[in-house]
Coordinates of C-alpha atoms in Angstrom, one line a residue:
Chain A
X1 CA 0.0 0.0 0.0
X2 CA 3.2 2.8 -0.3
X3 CA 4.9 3.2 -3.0
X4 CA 4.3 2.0 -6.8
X5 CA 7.5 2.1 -8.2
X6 CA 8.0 -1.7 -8.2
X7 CA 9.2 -2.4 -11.7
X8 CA 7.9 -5.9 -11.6
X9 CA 4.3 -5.3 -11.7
X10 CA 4.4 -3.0 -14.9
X11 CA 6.1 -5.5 -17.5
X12 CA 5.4 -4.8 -20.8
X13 CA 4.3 -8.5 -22.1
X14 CA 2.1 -9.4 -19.2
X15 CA 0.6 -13.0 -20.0
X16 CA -2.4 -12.4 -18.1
X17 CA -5.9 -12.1 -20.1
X18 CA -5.6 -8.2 -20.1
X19 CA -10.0 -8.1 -19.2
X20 CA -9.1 -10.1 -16.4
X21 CA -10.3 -7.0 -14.0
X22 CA -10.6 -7.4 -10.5
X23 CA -14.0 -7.3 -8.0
X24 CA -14.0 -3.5 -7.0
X25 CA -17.9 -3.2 -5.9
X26 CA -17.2 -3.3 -2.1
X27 CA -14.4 -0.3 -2.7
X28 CA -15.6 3.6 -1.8
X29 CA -14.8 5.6 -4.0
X30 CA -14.0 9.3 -3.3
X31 CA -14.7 12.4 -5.6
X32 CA -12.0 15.6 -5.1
X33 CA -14.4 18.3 -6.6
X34 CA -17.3 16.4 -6.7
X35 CA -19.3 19.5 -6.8
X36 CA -17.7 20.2 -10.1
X37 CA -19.5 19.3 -12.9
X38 CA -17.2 16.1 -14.1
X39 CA -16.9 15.1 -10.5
X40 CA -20.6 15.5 -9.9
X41 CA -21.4 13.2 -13.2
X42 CA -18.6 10.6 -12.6
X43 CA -20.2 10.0 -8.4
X44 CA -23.6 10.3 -9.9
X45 CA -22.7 7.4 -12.5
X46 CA -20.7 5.6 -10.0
X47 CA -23.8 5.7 -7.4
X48 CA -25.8 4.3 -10.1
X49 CA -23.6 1.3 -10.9
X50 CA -23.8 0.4 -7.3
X51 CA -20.6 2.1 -5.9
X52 CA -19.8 3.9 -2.4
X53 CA -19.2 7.3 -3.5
X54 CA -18.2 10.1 -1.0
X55 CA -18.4 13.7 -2.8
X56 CA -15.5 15.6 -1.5
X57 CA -15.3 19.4 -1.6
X58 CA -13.6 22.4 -0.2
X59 CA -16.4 23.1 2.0
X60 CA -18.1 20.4 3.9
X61 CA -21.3 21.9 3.2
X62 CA -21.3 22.2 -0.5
X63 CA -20.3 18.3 -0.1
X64 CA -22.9 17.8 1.7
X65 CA -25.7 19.3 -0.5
X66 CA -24.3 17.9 -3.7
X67 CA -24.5 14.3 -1.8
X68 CA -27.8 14.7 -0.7
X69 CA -29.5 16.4 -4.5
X70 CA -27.6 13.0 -5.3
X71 CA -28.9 10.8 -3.3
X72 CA -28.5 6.9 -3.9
X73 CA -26.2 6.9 -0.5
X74 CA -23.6 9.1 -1.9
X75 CA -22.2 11.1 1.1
X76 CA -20.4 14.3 1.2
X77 CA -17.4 15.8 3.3
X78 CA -14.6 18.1 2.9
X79 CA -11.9 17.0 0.6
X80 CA -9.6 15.8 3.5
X81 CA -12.2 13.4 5.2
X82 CA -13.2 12.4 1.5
X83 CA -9.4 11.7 0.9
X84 CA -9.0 9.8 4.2
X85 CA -12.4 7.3 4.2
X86 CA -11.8 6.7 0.3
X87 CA -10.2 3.8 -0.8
X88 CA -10.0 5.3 -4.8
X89 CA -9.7 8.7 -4.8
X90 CA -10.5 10.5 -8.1
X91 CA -9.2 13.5 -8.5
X92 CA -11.7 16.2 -10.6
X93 CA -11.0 19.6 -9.4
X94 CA -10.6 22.8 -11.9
X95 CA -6.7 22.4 -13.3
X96 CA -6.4 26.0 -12.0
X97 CA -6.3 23.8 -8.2
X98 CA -4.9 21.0 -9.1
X99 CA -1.6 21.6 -7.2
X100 CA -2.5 23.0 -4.6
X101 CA -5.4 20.8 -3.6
X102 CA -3.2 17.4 -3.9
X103 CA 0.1 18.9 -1.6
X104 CA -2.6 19.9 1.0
X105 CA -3.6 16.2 0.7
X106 CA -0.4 14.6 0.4
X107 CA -0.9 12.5 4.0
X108 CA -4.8 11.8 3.9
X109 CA -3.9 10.5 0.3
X110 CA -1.2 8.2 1.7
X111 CA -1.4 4.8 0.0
X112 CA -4.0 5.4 -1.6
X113 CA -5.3 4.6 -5.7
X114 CA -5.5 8.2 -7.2
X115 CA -7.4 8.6 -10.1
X116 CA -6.3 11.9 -12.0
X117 CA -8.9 12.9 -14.4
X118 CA -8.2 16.7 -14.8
X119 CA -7.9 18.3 -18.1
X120 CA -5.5 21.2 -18.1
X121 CA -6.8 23.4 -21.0
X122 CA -6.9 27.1 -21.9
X123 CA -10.3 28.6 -23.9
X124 CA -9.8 32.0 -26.2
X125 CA -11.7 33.0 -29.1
X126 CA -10.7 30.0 -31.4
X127 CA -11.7 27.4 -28.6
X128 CA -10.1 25.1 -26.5
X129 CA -5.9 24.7 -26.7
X130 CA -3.7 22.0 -24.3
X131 CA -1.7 23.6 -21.4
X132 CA 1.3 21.7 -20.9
X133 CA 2.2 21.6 -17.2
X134 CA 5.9 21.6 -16.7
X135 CA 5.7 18.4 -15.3
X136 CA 4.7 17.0 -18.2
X137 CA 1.0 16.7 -17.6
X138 CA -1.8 16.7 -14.6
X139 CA -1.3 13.5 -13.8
X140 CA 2.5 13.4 -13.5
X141 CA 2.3 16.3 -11.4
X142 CA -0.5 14.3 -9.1
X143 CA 2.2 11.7 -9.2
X144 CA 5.2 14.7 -8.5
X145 CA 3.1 15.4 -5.2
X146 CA 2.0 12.4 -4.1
X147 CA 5.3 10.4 -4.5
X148 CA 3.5 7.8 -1.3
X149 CA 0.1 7.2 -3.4
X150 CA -0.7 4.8 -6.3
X151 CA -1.2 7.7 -9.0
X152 CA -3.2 6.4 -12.1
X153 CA -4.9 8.8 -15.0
X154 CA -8.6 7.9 -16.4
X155 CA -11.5 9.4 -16.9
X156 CA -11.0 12.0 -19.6
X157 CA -13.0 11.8 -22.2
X158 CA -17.0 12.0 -20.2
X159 CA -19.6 14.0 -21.3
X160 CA -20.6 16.2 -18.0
X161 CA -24.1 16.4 -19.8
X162 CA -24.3 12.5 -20.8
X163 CA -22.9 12.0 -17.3
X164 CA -26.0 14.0 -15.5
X165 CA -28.4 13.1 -17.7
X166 CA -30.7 10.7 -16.1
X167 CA -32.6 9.6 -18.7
X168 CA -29.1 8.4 -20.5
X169 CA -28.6 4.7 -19.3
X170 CA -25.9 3.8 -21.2
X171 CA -22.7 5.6 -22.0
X172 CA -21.3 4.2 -25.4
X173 CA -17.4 5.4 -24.6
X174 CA -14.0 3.9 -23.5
X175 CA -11.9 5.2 -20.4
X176 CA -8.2 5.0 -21.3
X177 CA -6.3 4.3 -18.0
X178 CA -3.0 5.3 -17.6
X179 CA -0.5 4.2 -15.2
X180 CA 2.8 2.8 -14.0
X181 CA 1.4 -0.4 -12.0
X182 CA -1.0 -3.0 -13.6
X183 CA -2.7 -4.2 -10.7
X184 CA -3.3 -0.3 -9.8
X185 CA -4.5 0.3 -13.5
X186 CA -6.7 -2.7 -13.4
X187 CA -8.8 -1.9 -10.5
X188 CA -9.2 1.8 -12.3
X189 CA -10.4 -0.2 -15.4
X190 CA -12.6 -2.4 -13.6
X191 CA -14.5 0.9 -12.1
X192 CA -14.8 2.2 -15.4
X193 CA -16.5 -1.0 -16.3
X194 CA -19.1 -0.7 -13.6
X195 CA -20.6 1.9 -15.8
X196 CA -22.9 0.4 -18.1
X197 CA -21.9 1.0 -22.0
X198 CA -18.0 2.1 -20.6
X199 CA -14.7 -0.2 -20.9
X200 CA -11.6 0.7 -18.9
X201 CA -8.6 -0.2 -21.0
X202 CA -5.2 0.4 -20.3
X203 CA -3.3 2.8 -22.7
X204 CA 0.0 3.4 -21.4
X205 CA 2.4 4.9 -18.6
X206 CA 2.3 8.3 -17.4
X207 CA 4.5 9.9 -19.3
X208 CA 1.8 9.2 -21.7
X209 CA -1.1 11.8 -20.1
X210 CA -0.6 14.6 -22.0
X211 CA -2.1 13.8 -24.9
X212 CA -4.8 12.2 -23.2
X213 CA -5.5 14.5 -21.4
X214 CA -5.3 17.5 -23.9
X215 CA -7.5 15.6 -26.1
X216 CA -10.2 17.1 -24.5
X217 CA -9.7 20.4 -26.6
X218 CA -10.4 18.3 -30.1
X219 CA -13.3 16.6 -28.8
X220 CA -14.3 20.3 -27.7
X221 CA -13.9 21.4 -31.4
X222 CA -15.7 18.3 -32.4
X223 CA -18.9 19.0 -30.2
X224 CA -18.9 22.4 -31.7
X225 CA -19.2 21.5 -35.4
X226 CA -21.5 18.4 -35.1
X227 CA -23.4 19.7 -32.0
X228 CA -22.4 16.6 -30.1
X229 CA -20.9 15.0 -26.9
X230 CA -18.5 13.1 -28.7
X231 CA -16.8 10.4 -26.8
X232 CA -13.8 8.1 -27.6
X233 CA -14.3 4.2 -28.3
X234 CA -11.2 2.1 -29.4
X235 CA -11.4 -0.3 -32.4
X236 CA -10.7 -4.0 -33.6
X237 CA -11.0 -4.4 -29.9
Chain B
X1 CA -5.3 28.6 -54.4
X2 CA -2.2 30.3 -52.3
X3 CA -2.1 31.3 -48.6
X4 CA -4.5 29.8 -46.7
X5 CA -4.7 32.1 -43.5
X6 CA -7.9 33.8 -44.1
X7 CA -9.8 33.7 -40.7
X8 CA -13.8 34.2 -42.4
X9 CA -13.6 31.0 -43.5
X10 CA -12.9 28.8 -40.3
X11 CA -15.6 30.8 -38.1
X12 CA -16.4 28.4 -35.6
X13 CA -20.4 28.3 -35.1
X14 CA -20.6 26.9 -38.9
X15 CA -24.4 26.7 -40.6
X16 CA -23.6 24.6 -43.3
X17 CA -24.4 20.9 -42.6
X18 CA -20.8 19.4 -41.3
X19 CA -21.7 15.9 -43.3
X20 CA -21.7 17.7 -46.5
X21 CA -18.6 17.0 -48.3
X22 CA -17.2 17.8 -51.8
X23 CA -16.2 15.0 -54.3
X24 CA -12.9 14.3 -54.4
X25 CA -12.8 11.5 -57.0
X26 CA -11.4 13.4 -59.6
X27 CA -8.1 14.7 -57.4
X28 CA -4.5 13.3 -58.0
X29 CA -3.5 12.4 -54.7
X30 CA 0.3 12.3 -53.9
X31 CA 1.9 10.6 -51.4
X32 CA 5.4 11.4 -49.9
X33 CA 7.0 8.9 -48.3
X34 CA 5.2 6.5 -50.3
X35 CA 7.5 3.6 -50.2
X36 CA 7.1 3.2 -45.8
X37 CA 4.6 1.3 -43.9
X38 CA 2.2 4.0 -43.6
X39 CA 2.5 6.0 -46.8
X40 CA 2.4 2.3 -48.7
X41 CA -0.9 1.5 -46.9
X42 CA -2.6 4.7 -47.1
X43 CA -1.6 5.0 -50.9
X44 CA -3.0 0.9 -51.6
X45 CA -6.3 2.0 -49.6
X46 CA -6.7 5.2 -51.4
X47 CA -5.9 3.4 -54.9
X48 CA -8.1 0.6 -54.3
X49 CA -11.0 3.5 -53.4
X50 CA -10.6 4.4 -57.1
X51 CA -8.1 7.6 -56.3
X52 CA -5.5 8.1 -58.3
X53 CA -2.0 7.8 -56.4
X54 CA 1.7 9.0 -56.8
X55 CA 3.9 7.7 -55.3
X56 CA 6.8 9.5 -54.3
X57 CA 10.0 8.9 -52.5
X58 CA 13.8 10.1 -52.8
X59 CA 14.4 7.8 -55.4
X60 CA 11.9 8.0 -58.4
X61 CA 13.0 4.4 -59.1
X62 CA 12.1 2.8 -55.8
X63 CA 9.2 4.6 -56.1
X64 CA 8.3 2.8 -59.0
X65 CA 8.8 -0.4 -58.0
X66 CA 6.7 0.2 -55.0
X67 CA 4.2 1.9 -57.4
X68 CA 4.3 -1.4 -59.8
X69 CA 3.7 -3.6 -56.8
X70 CA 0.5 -2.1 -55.6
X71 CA -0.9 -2.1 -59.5
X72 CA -4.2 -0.1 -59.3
X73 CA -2.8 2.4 -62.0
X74 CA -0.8 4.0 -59.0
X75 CA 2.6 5.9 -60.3
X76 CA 6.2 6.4 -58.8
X77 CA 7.8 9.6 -58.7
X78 CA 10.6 11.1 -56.9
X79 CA 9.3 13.5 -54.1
X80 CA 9.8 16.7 -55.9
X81 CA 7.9 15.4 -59.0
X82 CA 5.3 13.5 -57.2
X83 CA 4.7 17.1 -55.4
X84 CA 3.8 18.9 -58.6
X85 CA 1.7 16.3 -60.4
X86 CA -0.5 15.9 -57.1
X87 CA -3.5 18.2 -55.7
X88 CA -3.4 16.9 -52.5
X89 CA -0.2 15.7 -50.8
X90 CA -0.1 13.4 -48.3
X91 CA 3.3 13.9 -46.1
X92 CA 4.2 10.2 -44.5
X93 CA 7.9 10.2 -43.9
X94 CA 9.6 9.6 -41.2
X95 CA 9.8 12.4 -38.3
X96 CA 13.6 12.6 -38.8
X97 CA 13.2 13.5 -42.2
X98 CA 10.3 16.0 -41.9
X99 CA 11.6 19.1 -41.5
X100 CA 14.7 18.5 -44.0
X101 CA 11.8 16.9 -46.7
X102 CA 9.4 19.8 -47.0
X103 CA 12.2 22.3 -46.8
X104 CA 13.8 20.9 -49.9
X105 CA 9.8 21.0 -51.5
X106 CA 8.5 24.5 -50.4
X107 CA 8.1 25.2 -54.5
X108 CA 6.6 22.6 -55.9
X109 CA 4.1 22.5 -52.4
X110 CA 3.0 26.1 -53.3
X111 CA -1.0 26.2 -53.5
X112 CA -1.4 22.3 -52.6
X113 CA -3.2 20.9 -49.8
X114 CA -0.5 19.3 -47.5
X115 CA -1.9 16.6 -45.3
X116 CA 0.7 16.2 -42.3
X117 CA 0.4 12.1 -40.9
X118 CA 3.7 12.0 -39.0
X119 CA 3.7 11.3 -35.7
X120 CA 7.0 12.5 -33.8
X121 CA 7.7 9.8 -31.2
X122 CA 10.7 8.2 -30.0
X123 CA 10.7 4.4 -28.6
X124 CA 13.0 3.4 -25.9
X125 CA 13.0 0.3 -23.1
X126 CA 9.2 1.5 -21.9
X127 CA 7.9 1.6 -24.6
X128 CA 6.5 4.5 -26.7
X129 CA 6.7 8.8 -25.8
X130 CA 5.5 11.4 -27.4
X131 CA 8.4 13.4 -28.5
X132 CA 7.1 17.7 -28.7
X133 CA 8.7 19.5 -31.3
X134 CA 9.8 23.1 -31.4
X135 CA 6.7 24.6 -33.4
X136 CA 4.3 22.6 -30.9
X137 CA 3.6 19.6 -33.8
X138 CA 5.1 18.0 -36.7
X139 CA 2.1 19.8 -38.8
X140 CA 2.9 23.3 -37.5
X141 CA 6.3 22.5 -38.3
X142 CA 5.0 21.8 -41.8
X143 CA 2.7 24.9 -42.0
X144 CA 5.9 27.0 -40.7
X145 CA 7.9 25.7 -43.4
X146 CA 5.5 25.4 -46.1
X147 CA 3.9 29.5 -45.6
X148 CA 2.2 29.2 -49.3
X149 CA 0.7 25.5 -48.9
X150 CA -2.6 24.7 -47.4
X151 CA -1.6 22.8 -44.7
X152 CA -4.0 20.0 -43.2
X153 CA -3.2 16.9 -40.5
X154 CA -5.0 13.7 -40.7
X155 CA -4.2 10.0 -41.5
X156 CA -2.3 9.6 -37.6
X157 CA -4.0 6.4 -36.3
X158 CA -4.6 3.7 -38.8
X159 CA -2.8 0.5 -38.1
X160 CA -0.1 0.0 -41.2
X161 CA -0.5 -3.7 -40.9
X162 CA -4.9 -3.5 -41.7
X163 CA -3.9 -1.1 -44.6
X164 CA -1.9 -3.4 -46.0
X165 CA -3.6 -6.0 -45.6
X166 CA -5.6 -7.2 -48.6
X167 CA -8.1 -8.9 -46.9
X168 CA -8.9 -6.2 -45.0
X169 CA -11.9 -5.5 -46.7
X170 CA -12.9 -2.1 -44.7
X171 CA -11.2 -0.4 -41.4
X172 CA -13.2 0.9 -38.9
X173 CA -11.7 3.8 -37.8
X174 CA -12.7 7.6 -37.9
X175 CA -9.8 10.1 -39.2
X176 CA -9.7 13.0 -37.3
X177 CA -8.8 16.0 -39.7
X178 CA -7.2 19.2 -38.4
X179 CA -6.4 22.7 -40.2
X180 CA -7.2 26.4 -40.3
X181 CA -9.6 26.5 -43.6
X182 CA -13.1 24.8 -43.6
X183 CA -13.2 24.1 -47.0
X184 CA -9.5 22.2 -46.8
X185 CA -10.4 20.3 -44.3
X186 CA -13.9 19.0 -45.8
X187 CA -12.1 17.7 -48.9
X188 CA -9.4 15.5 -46.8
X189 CA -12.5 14.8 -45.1
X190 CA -14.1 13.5 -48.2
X191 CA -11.2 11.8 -49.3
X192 CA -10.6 10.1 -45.5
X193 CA -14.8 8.9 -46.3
X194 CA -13.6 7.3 -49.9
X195 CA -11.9 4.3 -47.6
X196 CA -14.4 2.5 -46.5
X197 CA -15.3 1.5 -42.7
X198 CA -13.2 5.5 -42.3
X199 CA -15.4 8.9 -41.4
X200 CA -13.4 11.7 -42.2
X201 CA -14.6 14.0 -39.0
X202 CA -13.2 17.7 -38.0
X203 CA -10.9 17.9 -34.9
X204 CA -9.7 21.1 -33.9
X205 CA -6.9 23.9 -35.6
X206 CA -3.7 22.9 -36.1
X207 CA -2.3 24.0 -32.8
X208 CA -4.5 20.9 -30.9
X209 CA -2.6 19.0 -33.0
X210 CA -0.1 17.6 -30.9
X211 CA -2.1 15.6 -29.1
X212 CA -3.7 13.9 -31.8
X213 CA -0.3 12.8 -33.3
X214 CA 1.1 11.2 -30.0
X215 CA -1.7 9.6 -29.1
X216 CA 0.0 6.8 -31.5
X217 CA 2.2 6.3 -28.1
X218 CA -1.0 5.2 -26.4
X219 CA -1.9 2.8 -28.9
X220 CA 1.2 1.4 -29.2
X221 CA 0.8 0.4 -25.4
X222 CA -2.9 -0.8 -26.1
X223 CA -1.9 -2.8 -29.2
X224 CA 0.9 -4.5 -27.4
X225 CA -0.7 -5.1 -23.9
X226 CA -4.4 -6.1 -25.9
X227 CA -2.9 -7.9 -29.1
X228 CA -4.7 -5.7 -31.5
X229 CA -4.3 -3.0 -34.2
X230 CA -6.7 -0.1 -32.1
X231 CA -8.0 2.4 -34.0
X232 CA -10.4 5.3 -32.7
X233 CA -14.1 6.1 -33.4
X234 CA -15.5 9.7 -31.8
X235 CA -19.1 8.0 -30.6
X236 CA -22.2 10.2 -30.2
X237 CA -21.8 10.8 -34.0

């Protein structure tokens, strides 16, 4: 449960049956900025499924209203009691925060599966454009910061309008997860499963993230021109 | 049919129908680089779509003999004439040679649509990694270098081994197009829709194009861990 830098687990030619995802139902999953609107939709989806979700937020408060509009058992609580009761802790606060919300958590997230699923993008007149953090990209800052966690990278690529919408039962989209351990990646993959219509599949390291991440500013130009909420599905798979 | 900078046509809240595409069958299509993995594929998919194809490399004879191998009425031409005989030219060399390739072509490039498909990566023990050059993307590099082309990016994600292979009757995959000018973009679009299984679909200016050319790295890890040839399809759409 410390660190996962062990070289071992992240062999490039695994011979296990890559969909061979472990049983994460009995997990709880924290939400960092789940007031947010991605945070909001992924605990909202996650509820659905089945999950324990805890809505974390700056303010108790806030948490605690967004759990309760929520409802399905989702709780609320300020980001460090989120952190600390979670065992996966997805991380979906504005990019403009992102730094400074993970060092304040850097203990409460001890050990702990982080899921980094911030976008760091800039908006001007021509739409969206990538911001490349000097560390690379969100989630190898996340993993910069929280050198004692289990720092994995998913969730990009959700519709916050498909993911509120109630009356959409099925999301037709895959969740690239990005990480340096397999074991931590597969339990990431395996909660992007419980979502009906979504496949977690693993899509590379870390160092890897940017352009996942930044990907979000095509699908933002593709939404534009075809008036959609354009998700990502991966073929001949 | 020179610069292509004019900002009225790429306004971004669009009323013309985004499906509606010109026809293309009637364009020369060029491809430089023709004699690699990816530029051989694209050019036996776009043949066997009933396009006519150059092929061009630095020697006009291997060119040729590339040319006589796929059949299809497809031709061979060193770069330079394979540039001047072609409306649209499709760049597929290798990164190292990118810069050095359209340098050496800026003439005979003047007026033509240039469609960038390199993707800059390097590979070491881990795998693959994006590698960021100096103008942000291998196709800004190309519209730096090329100021009197129309330059376009497309083509990044197809799997060299299902073009090539014969049996391969269609490839499902969308092509993601990227550019400054509308109308540019809607014929590589068009031309992406002559393969079939491939939707030829609007992604963003130029300067979100980095991300869309090393997202390769990701699908290098997902074809390797998964056993597969992934491709991408934008859902919702």
């Amino acid at each position: 449960m410390t660190s996962s830098s062990s070289a071992s687990s992240s062999s490039p030619a695994p011979k296990k049956d890559p969909w061979d995802l472990p049983d994460v139902s009995g997990l709880t999953v924290g939400v960092l900025g789940g007031t947010g609107d991605q945070g909001r939709g992924l605990a909202y989806r996650l509820a659905r499924a089945g999950q324990a979700v805890i809505i974390g937020s700056r303010a108790a408060e806030r948490a605690q209203q967004a759990a309760d509009e929520l409802g399905m058992g989702v709780e609320g609580a300020d980001n460090a009691e989120c952190a600390r009761r979670s065992d996966i802790v997805i991380v979906a606060v504005p990019w403009d925060g992102h730094a400074r919300t993970l060092e304040a958590l850097r203990e409460e997230l001890r050990g702990k599966l982080v899921v980094d699923c911030v976008n760091p993008l800039g908006f001007d007149k021509k739409g969206a454009y990538a911001i490349r953090p000097e560390e690379g990209s969100a989630a190898q800052q996340a993993a910069a910061l929280l050198p004692d966690s289990r720092v994995t990278a998913a969730f990009h690529h959700l519709s916050a309008v498909l993911l509120a919408d109630p009356e959409t039962e099925k999301i037709d989209t895959d969740v690239m997860v990005l990480g340096e351990v397999r074991e931590d990646c597969a339990i990431v993959q395996a909660l992007a499963g419980r979502i009906p219509g979504m496949r977690g599949i693993f899509a590379g390291r870390l160092r890897n993230a940017h352009q996942i991440e930044s990907l979000v500013a095509n699908l933002v130009s593709v939404n534009r021109r075809y008036k959609v909420h354009a998700g990502i599905r991966l073929t001949d798979m």
